[in-house]
Amino acid sequence: MICKTIVLSCPVEAAFRLFSDRIDEWWPPERRHVRGPSVISLDARRFEERGENGEVVPLGVVRAWDPPTRILLDWYPGTDPNHPTVVEVRFLPDRDGTRLELRHRAGPNSEDLFPARMPRYEVSWSLVLGALERFCEAGGDPPPGP
């Protein structure tokens, strides 16, 4: 299992919205799956990436949506819809901010696949959560363009 924790300098409700409603604004380009411009959406119904070219990449299935404290996903990147891994994100009060705890583990159909993919997931989550931290610290504004 992969366990990652970051602290965001915003209240729990804002952290949940930042992670979900604004995911497309901070998700790193190097962790996208569509070639060219795309939009990532995460809400109670779906988690997907849509390209300007019409391509849709399902990134997972939302299993639990408990605003503002928890999101549980079947996770497809690195496997496929028949062998999802499981990602749980919790948002907990931490002084004046929010402690985000992420746990990524094998699912029932990905137990054999997860150990080989774990190092890549570890690197990816460090990049993704680092991008979220920087975005939050910048006041939730997108980084300046080129």
CSV table of C-alpha atoms in Angstrom, one decimal:
chain,number,residue,atom,x,y,z
A,1,MET,CA,0.0,0.0,0.0
A,2,ILE,CA,1.1,3.5,-0.7
A,3,CYS,CA,0.4,6.1,1.9
A,4,LYS,CA,1.0,9.8,1.3
A,5,THR,CA,0.1,12.8,3.5
A,6,ILE,CA,0.3,16.5,2.7
A,7,VAL,CA,-1.0,19.6,4.6
A,8,LEU,CA,-2.9,22.2,2.7
A,9,SER,CA,-3.3,25.7,4.0
A,10,CYS,CA,-7.1,25.9,3.6
A,11,PRO,CA,-10.1,24.6,5.5
A,12,VAL,CA,-11.4,21.0,4.9
A,13,GLU,CA,-14.3,22.1,2.7
A,14,ALA,CA,-12.0,24.2,0.5
A,15,ALA,CA,-9.4,21.4,0.2
A,16,PHE,CA,-12.1,18.9,-0.9
A,17,ARG,CA,-13.4,21.4,-3.5
A,18,LEU,CA,-9.8,22.1,-4.7
A,19,PHE,CA,-9.1,18.4,-5.1
A,20,SER,CA,-12.3,17.6,-6.9
A,21,ASP,CA,-13.9,20.7,-8.5
A,22,ARG,CA,-10.6,22.2,-9.6
A,23,ILE,CA,-8.6,19.1,-10.3
A,24,ASP,CA,-8.1,20.1,-14.0
A,25,GLU,CA,-6.4,23.3,-12.9
A,26,TRP,CA,-3.6,21.7,-10.9
A,27,TRP,CA,-3.2,18.1,-12.2
A,28,PRO,CA,0.2,17.9,-13.7
A,29,PRO,CA,0.5,17.7,-17.5
A,30,GLU,CA,3.0,14.9,-17.3
A,31,ARG,CA,0.3,12.7,-15.6
A,32,ARG,CA,-2.4,13.2,-18.2
A,33,HIS,CA,-3.4,10.4,-20.6
A,34,VAL,CA,-4.8,12.3,-23.7
A,35,ARG,CA,-2.4,13.7,-26.2
A,36,GLY,CA,-3.0,17.4,-26.6
A,37,PRO,CA,-5.3,19.7,-24.6
A,38,SER,CA,-7.6,17.9,-22.2
A,39,VAL,CA,-9.9,18.4,-19.2
A,40,ILE,CA,-9.9,16.2,-16.1
A,41,SER,CA,-13.3,15.9,-14.3
A,42,LEU,CA,-13.9,14.4,-10.9
A,43,ASP,CA,-17.3,14.5,-9.3
A,44,ALA,CA,-19.8,12.1,-7.6
A,45,ARG,CA,-20.5,10.5,-10.9
A,46,ARG,CA,-17.3,10.3,-12.9
A,47,PHE,CA,-13.5,10.5,-13.0
A,48,GLU,CA,-12.3,11.0,-16.5
A,49,GLU,CA,-10.1,12.9,-18.9
A,50,ARG,CA,-11.6,14.4,-22.1
A,51,GLY,CA,-9.5,15.6,-25.0
A,52,GLU,CA,-10.3,18.5,-27.3
A,53,ASN,CA,-10.2,15.8,-30.1
A,54,GLY,CA,-13.2,14.0,-28.5
A,55,GLU,CA,-11.1,11.2,-26.9
A,56,VAL,CA,-12.4,10.2,-23.5
A,57,VAL,CA,-10.2,8.3,-21.0
A,58,PRO,CA,-12.0,6.9,-18.0
A,59,LEU,CA,-9.6,7.3,-15.1
A,60,GLY,CA,-11.8,5.4,-12.6
A,61,VAL,CA,-15.1,4.9,-10.9
A,62,VAL,CA,-16.2,6.9,-7.9
A,63,ARG,CA,-17.1,4.3,-5.2
A,64,ALA,CA,-17.8,6.8,-2.4
A,65,TRP,CA,-18.3,10.6,-2.4
A,66,ASP,CA,-18.5,11.9,1.1
A,67,PRO,CA,-17.9,15.7,0.9
A,68,PRO,CA,-16.0,17.2,2.5
A,69,THR,CA,-14.1,14.3,4.1
A,70,ARG,CA,-13.6,11.4,1.7
A,71,ILE,CA,-13.4,10.2,-1.9
A,72,LEU,CA,-13.0,6.5,-2.7
A,73,LEU,CA,-12.1,5.5,-6.3
A,74,ASP,CA,-11.5,2.4,-8.4
A,75,TRP,CA,-8.4,3.6,-10.1
A,76,TYR,CA,-7.6,2.6,-13.7
A,77,PRO,CA,-4.3,4.3,-14.6
A,78,GLY,CA,-1.6,1.7,-14.6
A,79,THR,CA,-4.1,-1.2,-15.1
A,80,ASP,CA,-7.5,-1.1,-16.7
A,81,PRO,CA,-11.3,-1.2,-15.8
A,82,ASN,CA,-11.1,-5.0,-15.3
A,83,HIS,CA,-8.1,-4.7,-12.8
A,84,PRO,CA,-8.6,-1.5,-10.9
A,85,THR,CA,-6.6,-0.5,-7.9
A,86,VAL,CA,-8.2,1.4,-5.1
A,87,VAL,CA,-7.4,5.1,-4.1
A,88,GLU,CA,-8.9,6.6,-1.0
A,89,VAL,CA,-8.4,10.3,-0.2
A,90,ARG,CA,-9.4,11.7,3.2
A,91,PHE,CA,-9.5,15.4,4.2
A,92,LEU,CA,-8.9,16.0,8.0
A,93,PRO,CA,-8.7,19.2,10.0
A,94,ASP,CA,-5.1,20.1,10.9
A,95,ARG,CA,-4.7,23.3,12.9
A,96,ASP,CA,-5.6,26.0,10.4
A,97,GLY,CA,-5.5,23.8,7.4
A,98,THR,CA,-6.3,20.3,6.1
A,99,ARG,CA,-4.3,17.1,6.3
A,100,LEU,CA,-4.9,15.2,3.0
A,101,GLU,CA,-4.2,11.5,3.4
A,102,LEU,CA,-4.0,9.3,0.3
A,103,ARG,CA,-3.9,5.6,0.4
A,104,HIS,CA,-3.5,3.6,-2.8
A,105,ARG,CA,-3.7,-0.2,-2.7
A,106,ALA,CA,-4.5,-3.3,-4.8
A,107,GLY,CA,-8.1,-4.1,-5.5
A,108,PRO,CA,-9.5,-7.6,-5.6
A,109,ASN,CA,-8.6,-8.0,-9.3
A,110,SER,CA,-5.2,-6.2,-9.2
A,111,GLU,CA,-3.4,-8.0,-6.3
A,112,ASP,CA,-0.9,-9.6,-8.7
A,113,LEU,CA,-0.3,-6.4,-10.7
A,114,PHE,CA,0.0,-3.9,-7.9
A,115,PRO,CA,3.5,-4.8,-6.6
A,116,ALA,CA,5.1,-4.3,-10.0
A,117,ARG,CA,3.3,-1.0,-10.5
A,118,MET,CA,3.9,0.4,-7.0
A,119,PRO,CA,7.2,2.2,-7.7
A,120,ARG,CA,5.5,4.1,-10.6
A,121,TYR,CA,2.5,4.9,-8.5
A,122,GLU,CA,4.8,6.2,-5.7
A,123,VAL,CA,6.5,8.6,-8.1
A,124,SER,CA,3.2,9.7,-9.7
A,125,TRP,CA,1.5,10.5,-6.4
A,126,SER,CA,4.5,12.5,-5.3
A,127,LEU,CA,4.2,14.6,-8.5
A,128,VAL,CA,0.5,14.9,-8.3
A,129,LEU,CA,0.3,15.8,-4.6
A,130,GLY,CA,3.3,18.2,-5.0
A,131,ALA,CA,1.4,20.0,-7.8
A,132,LEU,CA,-1.7,20.3,-5.5
A,133,GLU,CA,0.4,21.7,-2.7
A,134,ARG,CA,2.0,24.3,-4.9
A,135,PHE,CA,-1.4,25.3,-6.4
A,136,CYS,CA,-2.9,25.7,-2.9
A,137,GLU,CA,0.1,27.7,-1.6
A,138,ALA,CA,-0.2,30.0,-4.7
A,139,GLY,CA,-3.7,30.8,-3.5
A,140,GLY,CA,-5.4,28.3,-5.7
A,141,ASP,CA,-4.4,30.1,-8.9
A,142,PRO,CA,-3.1,28.3,-11.9
A,143,PRO,CA,0.6,28.6,-12.5
A,144,PRO,CA,1.6,31.4,-15.0
A,145,GLY,CA,1.7,30.2,-18.6
A,146,PRO,CA,4.8,30.2,-20.8
